[in-house]
Coordinates of N, CA, C and O in Angstrom, one line a residue:
M1281 N -0.8 -26.1 -40.6 CA -1.0 -27.5 -40.2 C -1.3 -27.5 -38.7 O -0.7 -26.8 -37.9
T1282 N -2.3 -28.3 -38.3 CA -2.6 -28.5 -36.9 C -2.7 -30.0 -36.6 O -2.9 -30.8 -37.5
T1283 N -2.4 -30.3 -35.4 CA -2.5 -31.7 -34.9 C -3.3 -31.7 -33.6 O -3.4 -30.8 -32.9
K1284 N -4.0 -32.9 -33.4 CA -4.8 -33.1 -32.2 C -4.7 -34.5 -31.8 O -4.8 -35.4 -32.7
V1285 N -4.5 -34.8 -30.5 CA -4.4 -36.2 -30.1 C -5.7 -36.5 -29.3 O -6.1 -35.8 -28.4
T1286 N -6.3 -37.7 -29.6 CA -7.4 -38.2 -28.9 C -7.2 -39.7 -28.6 O -6.3 -40.3 -29.3
V1287 N -7.9 -40.2 -27.6 CA -7.8 -41.6 -27.4 C -9.1 -42.3 -27.5 O -10.1 -41.8 -27.0
H1288 N -9.2 -43.3 -28.3 CA -10.4 -44.1 -28.5 C -10.1 -45.5 -27.9 O -9.5 -46.3 -28.5
D1289 N -10.7 -45.7 -26.7 CA -10.4 -46.9 -26.0 C -8.9 -47.1 -25.8 O -8.3 -46.3 -25.1
D1290 N -8.3 -48.1 -26.5 CA -6.9 -48.4 -26.3 C -6.0 -47.9 -27.5 O -4.9 -48.3 -27.6
V1291 N -6.6 -47.1 -28.4 CA -5.9 -46.6 -29.6 C -5.8 -45.1 -29.5 O -6.8 -44.4 -29.3
T1292 N -4.6 -44.6 -29.7 CA -4.3 -43.2 -29.7 C -4.4 -42.7 -31.1 O -3.9 -43.4 -32.1
V1293 N -5.1 -41.6 -31.3 CA -5.3 -41.1 -32.7 C -4.7 -39.7 -32.8 O -5.0 -38.8 -32.0
L1294 N -3.8 -39.5 -33.7 CA -3.2 -38.2 -34.0 C -3.9 -37.7 -35.3 O -3.6 -38.3 -36.4
T1295 N -4.7 -36.7 -35.2 CA -5.4 -36.1 -36.3 C -4.6 -34.9 -36.8 O -4.2 -34.1 -36.1
V1296 N -4.3 -35.0 -38.1 CA -3.5 -33.9 -38.8 C -4.4 -33.2 -39.8 O -5.2 -33.8 -40.5
A1297 N -4.4 -31.9 -39.8 CA -5.2 -31.1 -40.7 C -4.3 -30.0 -41.4 O -3.4 -29.5 -40.8
G1298 N -4.7 -29.7 -42.6 CA -4.0 -28.7 -43.3 C -2.9 -29.2 -44.3 O -3.0 -30.3 -44.8
E1299 N -1.9 -28.4 -44.6 CA -0.9 -28.8 -45.5 C 0.4 -29.3 -44.8 O 0.8 -28.7 -43.8
V1300 N 0.8 -30.5 -45.2 CA 2.1 -31.0 -44.6 C 3.1 -30.9 -45.7 O 3.2 -31.6 -46.7
D1301 N 4.0 -29.9 -45.5 CA 5.1 -29.6 -46.5 C 6.4 -29.5 -45.8 O 6.5 -29.8 -44.6
L1302 N 7.4 -29.0 -46.5 CA 8.7 -28.8 -45.9 C 8.7 -27.9 -44.7 O 9.4 -28.2 -43.7
A1303 N 7.8 -26.9 -44.7 CA 7.8 -26.0 -43.5 C 7.1 -26.6 -42.3 O 7.4 -26.3 -41.2
T1304 N 6.1 -27.5 -42.6 CA 5.3 -28.0 -41.5 C 5.6 -29.4 -41.0 O 5.2 -29.9 -40.0
A1305 N 6.4 -30.1 -41.9 CA 6.7 -31.5 -41.6 C 7.5 -31.6 -40.2 O 7.2 -32.6 -39.5
P1306 N 8.4 -30.7 -39.8 CA 9.0 -30.8 -38.5 C 8.0 -30.8 -37.4 O 8.2 -31.5 -36.4
A1307 N 6.9 -30.0 -37.5 CA 5.9 -30.0 -36.5 C 5.2 -31.3 -36.4 O 4.8 -31.8 -35.3
L1308 N 4.9 -31.9 -37.6 CA 4.3 -33.2 -37.6 C 5.2 -34.3 -37.0 O 4.8 -35.1 -36.2
D1309 N 6.5 -34.2 -37.3 CA 7.5 -35.1 -36.7 C 7.5 -35.0 -35.2 O 7.5 -36.0 -34.5
S1310 N 7.5 -33.8 -34.7 CA 7.5 -33.5 -33.3 C 6.2 -34.1 -32.6 O 6.2 -34.7 -31.5
A1311 N 5.0 -33.9 -33.3 CA 3.8 -34.3 -32.7 C 3.7 -35.9 -32.7 O 3.3 -36.5 -31.7
I1312 N 4.3 -36.5 -33.7 CA 4.3 -38.0 -33.7 C 5.3 -38.5 -32.6 O 5.0 -39.4 -31.9
D1313 N 6.4 -37.8 -32.5 CA 7.4 -38.2 -31.5 C 6.8 -38.1 -30.1 O 7.0 -39.0 -29.2
T1314 N 6.1 -37.0 -29.8 CA 5.5 -36.8 -28.5 C 4.5 -37.8 -28.2 O 4.4 -38.4 -27.1
T1315 N 3.7 -38.1 -29.3 CA 2.6 -39.2 -29.1 C 3.2 -40.5 -28.9 O 2.8 -41.3 -28.0
L1316 N 4.3 -40.9 -29.6 CA 4.9 -42.2 -29.4 C 5.6 -42.3 -28.1 O 5.8 -43.3 -27.5
G1317 N 6.0 -41.1 -27.5 CA 6.7 -41.0 -26.2 C 5.8 -41.6 -25.1 O 6.2 -42.0 -24.1
G1318 N 4.5 -41.5 -25.3 CA 3.5 -42.1 -24.4 C 3.4 -43.6 -24.5 O 2.6 -44.2 -23.7
K1319 N 4.1 -44.2 -25.4 CA 4.1 -45.6 -25.6 C 2.7 -46.2 -25.8 O 2.3 -47.2 -25.1
P1320 N 2.0 -45.7 -26.7 CA 0.6 -46.3 -27.0 C 0.8 -47.7 -27.6 O 1.8 -47.9 -28.3
A1321 N -0.2 -48.5 -27.3 CA -0.2 -49.9 -27.9 C -0.4 -49.8 -29.5 O 0.2 -50.5 -30.2
A1322 N -1.3 -48.8 -29.8 CA -1.6 -48.6 -31.2 C -1.8 -47.1 -31.5 O -2.3 -46.4 -30.6
L1323 N -1.4 -46.7 -32.7 CA -1.5 -45.3 -33.1 C -2.1 -45.2 -34.5 O -1.6 -45.9 -35.4
V1324 N -3.1 -44.4 -34.6 CA -3.6 -44.0 -35.9 C -3.2 -42.6 -36.2 O -3.4 -41.7 -35.4
I1325 N -2.6 -42.4 -37.4 CA -2.3 -41.1 -37.9 C -3.3 -40.8 -38.9 O -3.3 -41.4 -40.0
D1326 N -4.2 -39.9 -38.6 CA -5.4 -39.6 -39.4 C -5.1 -38.4 -40.3 O -5.0 -37.3 -39.8
L1327 N -4.9 -38.7 -41.6 CA -4.6 -37.6 -42.6 C -5.8 -37.2 -43.4 O -5.7 -36.5 -44.4
S1328 N -7.0 -37.6 -42.9 CA -8.2 -37.3 -43.7 C -8.5 -35.8 -43.9 O -9.2 -35.4 -44.8
E1329 N -7.9 -35.0 -43.0 CA -8.1 -33.5 -43.1 C -6.9 -32.8 -43.7 O -6.8 -31.6 -43.7
V1330 N -6.0 -33.6 -44.3 CA -4.8 -33.0 -44.9 C -5.1 -32.7 -46.4 O -5.6 -33.5 -47.1
S1331 N -4.8 -31.4 -46.7 CA -5.1 -31.0 -48.1 C -3.9 -31.1 -49.0 O -4.1 -31.0 -50.2
F1332 N -2.7 -31.3 -48.5 CA -1.5 -31.4 -49.3 C -0.5 -32.2 -48.5 O -0.3 -31.9 -47.3
L1333 N 0.1 -33.2 -49.1 CA 1.1 -34.1 -48.4 C 2.3 -34.1 -49.3 O 2.3 -34.8 -50.3
A1334 N 3.4 -33.4 -48.9 CA 4.6 -33.4 -49.6 C 5.5 -34.5 -49.2 O 5.2 -35.2 -48.2
S1335 N 6.6 -34.7 -49.9 CA 7.5 -35.8 -49.6 C 8.1 -35.6 -48.2 O 8.4 -36.6 -47.5
A1336 N 8.2 -34.4 -47.7 CA 8.7 -34.2 -46.3 C 7.7 -34.8 -45.3 O 8.1 -35.3 -44.2
G1337 N 6.4 -34.7 -45.6 CA 5.4 -35.3 -44.7 C 5.5 -36.8 -44.7 O 5.4 -37.5 -43.7
M1338 N 5.7 -37.4 -45.9 CA 5.9 -38.8 -46.1 C 7.1 -39.3 -45.3 O 7.1 -40.4 -44.7
A1339 N 8.2 -38.5 -45.4 CA 9.4 -38.9 -44.6 C 9.1 -38.9 -43.1 O 9.7 -39.8 -42.4
A1340 N 8.3 -38.0 -42.6 CA 7.9 -38.0 -41.2 C 7.2 -39.3 -40.9 O 7.4 -39.8 -39.8
L1341 N 6.3 -39.7 -41.8 CA 5.6 -41.0 -41.5 C 6.5 -42.2 -41.5 O 6.4 -43.1 -40.6
V1342 N 7.5 -42.2 -42.4 CA 8.5 -43.3 -42.4 C 9.3 -43.3 -41.1 O 9.5 -44.3 -40.5
A1343 N 9.7 -42.1 -40.7 CA 10.5 -42.0 -39.5 C 9.7 -42.5 -38.3 O 10.2 -43.1 -37.4
A1344 N 8.4 -42.2 -38.3 CA 7.5 -42.7 -37.2 C 7.5 -44.2 -37.2 O 7.6 -44.8 -36.1
H1345 N 7.4 -44.8 -38.4 CA 7.3 -46.2 -38.5 C 8.6 -46.8 -37.9 O 8.6 -47.8 -37.2
Q1346 N 9.8 -46.2 -38.2 CA 11.1 -46.7 -37.8 C 11.3 -46.6 -36.3 O 12.0 -47.4 -35.7
R1347 N 10.7 -45.6 -35.6 CA 10.9 -45.5 -34.2 C 9.7 -45.9 -33.3 O 9.7 -45.6 -32.1
A1348 N 8.7 -46.5 -34.0 CA 7.5 -46.9 -33.3 C 7.7 -48.0 -32.2 O 6.9 -48.1 -31.3
G1349 N 8.8 -48.8 -32.3 CA 9.0 -49.8 -31.4 C 7.9 -50.8 -31.4 O 7.5 -51.3 -32.5
G1350 N 7.2 -51.1 -30.3 CA 6.1 -52.1 -30.3 C 4.8 -51.5 -30.6 O 3.8 -52.2 -30.6
T1351 N 4.7 -50.2 -30.9 CA 3.4 -49.5 -31.2 C 3.0 -49.9 -32.7 O 3.8 -49.7 -33.6
R1352 N 1.8 -50.4 -32.8 CA 1.3 -50.6 -34.1 C 0.8 -49.3 -34.7 O 0.1 -48.6 -34.0
I1353 N 1.1 -49.1 -36.0 CA 0.7 -47.8 -36.6 C -0.2 -48.1 -37.8 O 0.1 -49.0 -38.6
A1354 N -1.3 -47.3 -37.9 CA -2.2 -47.3 -39.1 C -2.3 -45.9 -39.5 O -2.2 -44.9 -38.7
V1355 N -2.5 -45.7 -40.8 CA -2.7 -44.4 -41.4 C -4.0 -44.3 -42.1 O -4.4 -45.2 -42.8
V1356 N -4.8 -43.2 -41.8 CA -6.0 -42.9 -42.5 C -5.7 -41.9 -43.6 O -5.2 -40.8 -43.3
A1357 N -6.0 -42.4 -44.8 CA -5.7 -41.5 -46.0 C -6.7 -41.9 -47.1 O -6.7 -43.1 -47.4
D1358 N -7.4 -41.0 -47.6 CA -8.4 -41.2 -48.6 C -8.5 -40.0 -49.5 O -8.7 -38.9 -49.0
G1359 N -8.3 -40.2 -50.8 CA -8.4 -39.1 -51.7 C -7.0 -38.7 -52.3 O -6.0 -39.2 -51.9
P1360 N -7.1 -37.8 -53.3 CA -5.9 -37.5 -54.1 C -4.8 -36.8 -53.3 O -3.6 -36.9 -53.7
A1361 N -5.1 -36.1 -52.2 CA -4.1 -35.3 -51.5 C -3.2 -36.2 -50.7 O -2.1 -35.8 -50.3
T1362 N -3.7 -37.4 -50.3 CA -2.9 -38.2 -49.4 C -2.7 -39.7 -49.9 O -1.6 -40.1 -50.1
S1363 N -3.8 -40.4 -50.1 CA -3.6 -41.8 -50.4 C -3.0 -42.1 -51.7 O -2.2 -43.0 -51.9
R1364 N -3.2 -41.2 -52.7 CA -2.5 -41.4 -54.0 C -1.0 -41.3 -53.8 O -0.3 -42.2 -54.4
Q1365 N -0.5 -40.3 -53.1 CA 1.0 -40.2 -52.9 C 1.5 -41.4 -52.2 O 2.6 -41.9 -52.5
L1366 N 0.8 -41.9 -51.1 CA 1.3 -43.0 -50.3 C 1.3 -44.3 -51.2 O 2.2 -45.1 -51.1
K1367 N 0.3 -44.4 -52.1 CA 0.3 -45.6 -52.9 C 1.3 -45.5 -54.0 O 2.0 -46.5 -54.3
M1368 N 1.5 -44.3 -54.6 CA 2.5 -44.2 -55.7 C 3.9 -44.4 -55.2 O 4.8 -44.9 -55.9
T1369 N 4.2 -44.2 -53.9 CA 5.5 -44.4 -53.3 C 5.7 -45.7 -52.6 O 6.6 -46.0 -51.9
S1370 N 4.6 -46.5 -52.7 CA 4.6 -47.9 -52.1 C 4.6 -47.8 -50.6 O 4.8 -48.8 -49.9
L1371 N 4.3 -46.6 -50.0 CA 4.2 -46.6 -48.5 C 3.0 -47.3 -48.0 O 2.9 -47.6 -46.8
D1372 N 2.0 -47.6 -48.9 CA 0.9 -48.4 -48.4 C 1.3 -49.8 -48.1 O 0.6 -50.6 -47.5
Q1373 N 2.5 -50.2 -48.5 CA 3.1 -51.5 -48.2 C 3.8 -51.5 -46.8 O 4.0 -52.5 -46.3
V1374 N 4.1 -50.3 -46.4 CA 4.8 -50.1 -45.1 C 3.8 -49.9 -44.0 O 3.9 -50.5 -42.9
F1375 N 2.7 -49.1 -44.2 CA 1.7 -48.9 -43.2 C 0.4 -49.6 -43.6 O 0.1 -49.8 -44.8
A1376 N -0.4 -49.9 -42.6 CA -1.8 -50.3 -42.8 C -2.5 -49.0 -43.2 O -2.6 -48.1 -42.4
L1377 N -3.0 -49.0 -44.4 CA -3.7 -47.8 -44.9 C -5.2 -48.0 -45.0 O -5.6 -49.0 -45.5
H1378 N -5.9 -47.1 -44.4 CA -7.4 -47.2 -44.3 C -8.1 -46.0 -44.8 O -7.5 -44.8 -44.6
P1379 N -9.2 -46.1 -45.4 CA -9.9 -44.9 -46.0 C -10.7 -44.1 -44.9 O -11.0 -42.9 -45.1
T1380 N -11.0 -44.7 -43.7 CA -11.7 -44.0 -42.7 C -11.1 -44.3 -41.3 O -10.5 -45.4 -41.1
L1381 N -11.3 -43.4 -40.4 CA -10.9 -43.6 -39.0 C -11.5 -44.8 -38.4 O -10.9 -45.6 -37.7
T1382 N -12.8 -45.0 -38.7 CA -13.6 -46.2 -38.1 C -12.9 -47.5 -38.6 O -12.7 -48.4 -37.8
E1383 N -12.6 -47.6 -39.9 CA -12.0 -48.8 -40.4 C -10.6 -49.0 -39.7 O -10.2 -50.2 -39.4
A1384 N -9.8 -48.0 -39.6 CA -8.5 -48.1 -38.9 C -8.6 -48.6 -37.5 O -7.9 -49.5 -37.1
L1385 N -9.6 -48.0 -36.8 CA -9.8 -48.4 -35.4 C -10.2 -49.8 -35.3 O -9.7 -50.6 -34.5
D1386 N -11.2 -50.2 -36.1 CA -11.6 -51.6 -36.1 C -10.5 -52.6 -36.5 O -10.4 -53.6 -35.8
A1387 N -9.7 -52.2 -37.4 CA -8.6 -53.1 -37.8 C -7.6 -53.3 -36.7 O -7.1 -54.4 -36.4
L1388 N -7.2 -52.2 -36.0 CA -6.3 -52.3 -34.9 C -6.8 -53.0 -33.7 O -6.1 -53.7 -33.0
R1389 N -8.1 -52.9 -33.4 CA -8.7 -53.6 -32.3 C -8.9 -55.1 -32.6 O -8.8 -55.8 -31.6
S1390 N -9.0 -55.4 -33.8 CA -9.2 -56.9 -34.1 C -7.9 -57.6 -34.2 O -7.9 -58.8 -34.2
N1391 N -6.8 -56.9 -34.2 CA -5.4 -57.6 -34.2 C -4.9 -57.8 -32.8 O -4.7 -57.1 -32.0

């Protein structure tokens, strides 16, 4: 699993690629924590390049939501490896879930 942080205007994007499982979820949690430490107004966690999302990865997303403070969080997930699991566990009710990065950025900028 790899992560990369970019900034699009006033929105910070954490792009995650690869498999997020029990072995890699702590690295995701750390990357999210570091990113939130910069106190961004809005954060997109882009999972569009994730090929496998285990429950440990979903737990990292929930933990991010709990410690986000005033940071608005959106998640990009589309396809069977990510969005299906998030919807089946009702986490799409916790996060603003978007099929593309562009849609997530547009939604955060309009709020």
